[in-house]
Tab-separated table of C-alpha atoms and ligand atoms in Angstrom:
chain	number	residue	atom	x	y	z
A	8	MET	CA	80.428	90.769	14.469
A	9	TYR	CA	84.127	89.906	14.694
A	10	LYS	CA	85.038	93.322	13.312
A	11	TYR	CA	82.698	94.942	15.780
A	12	SER	CA	84.300	93.273	18.806
A	13	ILE	CA	87.791	94.245	17.632
A	14	PHE	CA	86.480	97.798	17.533
A	15	ILE	CA	85.180	97.504	21.112
A	16	ILE	CA	88.466	96.005	22.280
A	17	HIS	CA	90.256	98.947	20.697
A	18	ILE	CA	88.042	101.375	22.540
A	19	ILE	CA	88.591	99.626	25.857
A	20	PHE	CA	92.341	99.462	25.264
A	21	PHE	CA	92.422	103.137	24.388
A	22	ALA	CA	90.398	104.045	27.482
A	23	ILE	CA	92.887	102.212	29.703
A	24	VAL	CA	95.982	103.599	27.994
A	25	SER	CA	94.643	107.135	27.975
A	26	THR	CA	94.239	107.223	31.757
A	27	LYS	CA	97.905	108.129	31.842
A	28	LEU	CA	99.833	110.979	30.279
A	29	TYR	CA	103.173	110.402	28.642
A	30	PRO	CA	105.747	111.951	30.989
A	31	GLU	CA	107.165	114.238	28.302
A	32	ASP	CA	103.664	115.546	27.505
A	33	ILE	CA	103.211	117.285	30.831
A	34	TYR	CA	105.885	119.806	29.898
A	35	SER	CA	103.796	121.102	27.024
A	36	LEU	CA	100.430	121.394	28.815
A	37	GLU	CA	98.907	124.769	28.006
A	38	THR	CA	95.140	124.427	28.517
A	39	CYS	CA	93.592	126.857	30.996
A	40	ASN	CA	90.112	126.730	32.558
A	41	ILE	CA	90.745	129.535	35.050
A	42	PRO	CA	89.210	132.959	34.323
A	43	GLU	CA	91.758	135.366	32.872
A	44	GLU	CA	92.243	139.121	33.096
A	45	PHE	CA	94.624	140.944	30.817
A	46	SER	CA	95.438	143.820	33.143
A	47	TYR	CA	94.755	144.710	36.763
A	48	ILE	CA	91.121	145.452	37.598
A	49	ASN	CA	90.083	147.589	40.549
A	50	GLN	CA	89.379	146.228	44.024
A	51	ASN	CA	85.579	146.379	43.616
A	52	GLU	CA	85.743	144.470	40.353
A	53	PHE	CA	88.073	141.967	41.986
A	54	ASN	CA	85.624	141.471	44.876
A	55	SER	CA	82.609	141.018	42.669
A	56	ARG	CA	84.282	138.699	40.154
A	57	TYR	CA	86.516	136.601	42.375
A	58	GLY	CA	85.003	137.038	45.802
A	59	SER	CA	86.705	136.706	49.106
A	60	GLU	CA	84.851	134.029	51.061
A	61	LYS	CA	85.923	130.430	50.606
A	62	TYR	CA	82.737	129.279	48.895
A	63	LEU	CA	82.249	132.328	46.729
A	64	ALA	CA	85.824	132.855	45.718
A	65	LYS	CA	87.408	131.528	42.579
A	66	PRO	CA	90.905	131.683	41.174
A	67	VAL	CA	91.916	134.097	38.441
A	68	VAL	CA	95.001	134.503	36.273
A	69	PHE	CA	96.254	137.987	35.410
A	70	ARG	CA	98.236	137.691	32.201
A	71	GLN	CA	101.437	139.568	31.495
A	72	ILE	CA	101.570	142.012	34.371
A	73	PRO	CA	104.785	144.024	33.943
A	74	ILE	CA	107.489	143.566	36.572
A	75	ASN	CA	109.456	146.695	37.348
A	76	LYS	CA	112.857	146.965	35.623
A	77	GLN	CA	114.954	147.453	38.720
A	78	PHE	CA	113.603	144.282	40.300
A	79	LEU	CA	113.930	142.349	37.034
A	80	ASN	CA	117.605	143.293	36.830
A	81	LEU	CA	118.240	142.159	40.385
A	82	ILE	CA	116.488	138.865	39.827
A	83	GLN	CA	118.431	137.701	36.748
A	84	LEU	CA	120.105	134.394	37.444
A	85	ASP	CA	123.664	135.571	36.693
A	86	SER	CA	123.141	138.582	38.916
A	87	ILE	CA	121.802	136.427	41.769
A	88	LEU	CA	124.677	133.969	41.398
A	89	ARG	CA	127.294	136.722	41.345
A	90	ARG	CA	125.908	138.479	44.381
A	91	TYR	CA	124.525	135.687	46.511
A	92	GLY	CA	125.937	132.405	45.135
A	93	ASN	CA	127.832	131.695	48.339
A	94	LYS	CA	124.882	132.316	50.654
A	95	TYR	CA	123.109	129.413	52.238
A	96	ILE	CA	119.410	128.922	51.615
A	97	THR	CA	116.849	126.736	53.358
A	98	VAL	CA	115.285	124.122	51.131
A	99	THR	CA	112.358	121.937	52.155
A	100	THR	CA	111.090	118.544	51.058
A	101	ALA	CA	108.288	118.920	48.544
A	102	ASN	CA	105.607	116.851	50.273
A	103	THR	CA	102.339	117.844	51.870
A	104	TYR	CA	102.721	117.239	55.579
A	105	SER	CA	106.192	116.452	56.865
A	106	TYR	CA	108.594	119.199	55.963
A	107	LYS	CA	112.227	118.235	56.301
A	108	LYS	CA	114.728	121.068	55.907
A	109	GLN	CA	118.241	121.283	54.577
A	110	TYR	CA	120.734	124.112	54.233
A	111	ILE	CA	122.520	124.359	50.943
A	112	LYS	CA	124.633	126.917	49.100
A	113	LEU	CA	122.618	128.803	46.499
A	114	ASN	CA	125.289	127.944	43.875
A	115	ASP	CA	124.901	124.234	44.541
A	116	TYR	CA	121.122	124.409	44.625
A	117	ILE	CA	120.947	126.183	41.274
A	118	SER	CA	123.326	123.772	39.556
A	119	SER	CA	121.311	120.800	40.857
A	120	GLN	CA	118.063	122.360	39.624
A	121	LYS	CA	119.490	123.191	36.202
A	122	GLU	CA	119.884	119.515	35.419
A	123	SER	CA	117.024	118.155	33.356
A	124	PRO	CA	113.843	116.842	34.963
A	125	VAL	CA	114.119	115.977	38.610
A	126	LYS	CA	113.541	112.251	38.628
A	127	SER	CA	112.468	111.133	42.074
A	128	LYS	CA	108.925	109.833	42.348
A	129	TRP	CA	108.810	110.897	45.978
A	130	GLY	CA	108.282	114.465	47.126
A	131	ASN	CA	109.572	113.590	50.594
A	132	GLU	CA	112.953	112.869	48.969
A	133	THR	CA	113.085	115.956	46.732
A	134	PHE	CA	114.341	119.246	48.106
A	135	TYR	CA	112.856	122.466	46.793
A	136	TRP	CA	113.354	126.146	47.528
A	137	PHE	CA	110.080	127.950	47.907
A	138	GLY	CA	111.063	130.928	49.891
A	139	ASP	CA	111.501	129.436	53.308
A	140	ASP	CA	114.042	132.049	54.269
A	141	LEU	CA	113.147	132.393	57.927
A	142	LEU	CA	116.411	131.094	59.321
A	143	ASN	CA	118.997	131.931	56.709
A	144	ASP	CA	119.826	134.936	54.608
A	145	GLN	CA	116.785	136.935	55.481
A	146	LYS	CA	118.583	140.153	54.798
A	147	TRP	CA	119.678	139.780	51.187
A	148	LEU	CA	116.362	138.247	50.139
A	149	HIS	CA	114.405	140.975	51.860
A	150	GLN	CA	116.593	143.661	50.337
A	151	MET	CA	115.900	142.286	46.892
A	152	LEU	CA	112.167	141.837	47.525
A	153	ARG	CA	111.821	145.475	48.558
A	154	TYR	CA	111.871	146.310	44.856
A	155	TYR	CA	108.980	143.982	44.009
A	156	LYS	CA	105.521	145.467	43.681
A	157	PRO	CA	102.915	142.912	44.887
A	158	PRO	CA	99.400	142.655	43.391
A	159	PRO	CA	97.327	145.593	44.706
A	160	TYR	CA	94.469	143.640	46.321
A	161	VAL	CA	93.172	142.790	49.736
A	162	VAL	CA	91.091	139.605	49.957
A	163	GLY	CA	88.271	140.076	52.462
A	164	ASP	CA	89.939	140.630	55.824
A	165	PHE	CA	93.296	139.419	54.557
A	166	PHE	CA	95.302	142.528	53.844
A	167	GLU	CA	98.856	142.113	55.154
A	168	PRO	CA	101.183	140.919	52.361
A	169	SER	CA	104.327	138.906	52.980
A	170	LEU	CA	106.616	138.008	50.113
A	171	ASN	CA	108.304	134.723	49.367
A	172	PHE	CA	110.837	134.072	46.694
A	173	GLY	CA	111.249	130.651	45.105
A	174	MET	CA	113.192	128.840	42.431
A	175	GLY	CA	112.978	125.290	41.122
A	176	GLY	CA	114.032	123.038	38.263
A	177	ILE	CA	111.854	121.507	35.586
A	178	GLY	CA	109.574	118.835	37.068
A	179	THR	CA	109.717	120.231	40.618
A	180	GLY	CA	106.740	121.651	42.491
A	181	VAL	CA	104.623	121.259	45.587
A	182	PRO	CA	101.889	118.620	45.964
A	183	PHE	CA	98.376	119.577	47.105
A	184	HIS	CA	98.157	121.676	50.267
A	185	PHE	CA	96.207	124.719	51.412
A	186	HIS	CA	96.645	127.900	53.451
A	187	GLY	CA	95.501	131.527	53.374
A	188	PRO	CA	94.833	133.479	50.178
A	189	GLY	CA	97.479	135.051	48.001
A	190	PHE	CA	99.095	135.491	44.645
A	191	GLN	CA	102.062	134.171	42.761
A	192	GLN	CA	103.856	135.803	39.856
A	193	MET	CA	106.181	133.967	37.488
A	194	ILE	CA	109.430	135.766	36.789
A	195	VAL	CA	111.271	133.103	34.778
A	196	GLY	CA	109.908	129.876	33.243
A	197	ARG	CA	106.436	128.325	33.093
A	198	LYS	CA	104.492	126.713	35.924
A	199	ARG	CA	101.320	124.649	35.863
A	200	TRP	CA	98.824	125.227	38.674
A	201	TYR	CA	96.057	122.890	39.876
A	202	LEU	CA	93.402	124.153	42.294
A	203	SER	CA	90.304	122.697	43.895
A	204	ILE	CA	87.929	123.733	46.608
A	205	GLU	CA	87.536	120.085	47.655
A	206	LYS	CA	90.371	117.781	48.597
A	207	PRO	CA	91.702	116.049	45.464
A	208	PHE	CA	92.777	112.422	45.413
A	209	PHE	CA	96.579	112.352	45.804
A	210	ASP	CA	99.420	110.795	47.781
A	211	PRO	CA	100.947	113.455	50.041
A	212	ASN	CA	104.461	112.053	49.530
A	213	GLU	CA	104.258	111.842	45.785
A	214	THR	CA	105.617	114.596	43.523
A	215	THR	CA	103.160	116.672	41.509
A	216	THR	CA	104.751	115.210	38.363
A	217	GLU	CA	103.757	111.687	39.422
A	218	TRP	CA	100.276	112.880	40.277
A	219	ALA	CA	99.857	114.768	36.993
A	220	ILE	CA	101.032	111.838	34.887
A	221	GLU	CA	99.248	109.010	36.633
A	222	LYS	CA	97.500	109.378	39.964
A	223	ARG	CA	95.038	112.046	38.906
A	224	PHE	CA	93.493	109.653	36.389
A	225	LYS	CA	93.200	106.760	38.824
A	226	ARG	CA	90.103	107.992	40.588
A	227	LYS	CA	87.407	110.568	40.000
A	228	GLN	CA	88.722	113.948	41.094
A	229	PRO	CA	86.701	116.913	42.344
A	230	PHE	CA	86.504	119.738	39.810
A	231	LEU	CA	90.044	120.941	39.106
A	232	TYR	CA	90.965	124.374	37.899
A	233	GLU	CA	94.242	124.239	36.000
A	234	CYS	CA	96.384	126.630	34.021
A	235	THR	CA	99.934	127.210	32.819
A	236	LEU	CA	101.510	130.487	33.890
A	237	HIS	CA	104.196	132.200	31.816
A	238	PRO	CA	106.660	134.872	32.956
A	239	GLY	CA	104.723	137.952	34.053
A	240	ASP	CA	101.503	136.002	34.745
A	241	ILE	CA	99.975	136.152	38.234
A	242	ILE	CA	97.589	133.648	39.797
A	243	PHE	CA	95.196	134.325	42.672
A	244	PHE	CA	94.668	131.358	45.030
A	245	PRO	CA	91.624	131.806	47.312
A	246	ASN	CA	91.649	131.161	51.052
A	247	LEU	CA	91.869	127.452	51.997
A	248	TRP	CA	91.678	126.159	48.445
A	249	TRP	CA	93.755	123.049	47.761
A	250	HIS	CA	96.485	123.694	45.217
A	251	ALA	CA	99.502	121.975	43.686
A	252	THR	CA	102.199	123.318	41.400
A	253	LEU	CA	104.470	121.887	38.730
A	254	ASN	CA	107.369	123.772	37.146
A	255	LEU	CA	107.380	123.099	33.403
A	256	ASP	CA	110.743	124.885	33.027
A	257	PHE	CA	113.460	126.064	35.364
A	258	SER	CA	111.395	128.665	37.230
A	259	ILE	CA	111.771	131.738	39.382
A	260	PHE	CA	108.654	133.106	41.074
A	261	ILE	CA	107.378	135.339	43.860
A	262	SER	CA	104.472	134.541	46.132
A	263	THR	CA	102.500	137.158	48.033
A	264	PHE	CA	100.733	135.599	51.014
A	265	LEU	CA	98.027	137.704	52.644
A	266	SER	CA	97.362	137.451	56.356
A	267	LEU	CA	94.670	138.826	58.656
B	8	LIG	C1	109.006	108.748	51.197
B	8	LIG	O1	107.679	108.272	51.112
B	8	LIG	C2	107.587	106.948	50.599
B	8	LIG	C3	106.116	106.603	50.452
B	8	LIG	O2	105.365	107.078	51.484
B	8	LIG	C4	108.340	106.001	51.511
B	8	LIG	O3	108.284	104.696	50.978
B	8	LIG	C5	109.792	106.457	51.637
B	8	LIG	O4	110.487	105.629	52.567
B	8	LIG	C6	109.864	107.911	52.085
B	8	LIG	N1	111.245	108.367	52.069
B	8	LIG	C7	111.862	108.950	53.105
B	8	LIG	C8	113.267	109.418	52.897
B	8	LIG	O5	111.308	109.102	54.185
B	9	LIG	C1	105.430	110.101	53.919
B	9	LIG	O1	106.807	110.137	54.226
B	9	LIG	C2	107.074	110.299	55.609
B	9	LIG	C3	108.547	110.464	55.815
B	9	LIG	O2	109.246	110.759	54.681
B	9	LIG	C4	106.543	109.101	56.361
B	9	LIG	O3	106.772	109.269	57.747
B	9	LIG	C5	105.036	108.978	56.100
B	9	LIG	O4	104.550	107.794	56.681
B	9	LIG	C6	104.748	108.932	54.611
B	9	LIG	N1	103.297	109.022	54.409
B	9	LIG	C7	102.623	108.251	53.578
B	9	LIG	C8	101.154	108.501	53.468
B	9	LIG	O5	103.152	107.370	52.900
């Protein structure tokens, strides 16, 4: 009997302890429950497999889609630093609702992001560059993006692509939010994606790292699709689906947002 209760206590203890990930473990997450394709499929196949309406759609990951050489050369970090290091970029706080902006030299941003994991618990205190280039440096970014070939799909009535370039250090990312449909391709580094059709349980000011380590286990979540993307991989995020991202390495990526 005594032995038996020790066993039960162990189980209970384990259940409590295992509702949390060790912080260093998130950087090696590789599981993927999102459907995968290993090359582009045609538009009809895309429509029938991944849909276009909110409730019929589902995410998909295209693995290892080649990025054209010319663009890859332009996008290398040393090349970007040499050409554009002195340009100012617009970085934004990584929280869900209240975006605060800051202008910073690309050089300074990159050196801050190259330091090992970004430590702040709060997204509203962490600045992140995810392609908000509307005010600064439109020209050089747009010139570079001209060489990028976006995924060849329309999603229902959403057909007009607009490109966004982003870069972030290990442990950075954007907490849950939603918008129109689109794609994102990793150029450098790995990124973990979390998607859900229903609103997940999260604190809009908390970083995705905090959520992934602790908060997600605190309450029952709606069904979460999750996957780690490697360089070359492309994810499709359906219209109005909640999604959050977490860079597992220093990352460079391109988003293609589709509008009506
Ligand atoms: C960020 O959010 C947290 C929690 O909501 C809050 O305590 C903190 O004061 C906020 N920081 C800033 C700079 O607004
Ligand atoms: C999040 O942070 C902002 C400012 O940084 C603050 O105004 C807001 O109250 C915070 N929200 C929550 C839910 O803590």
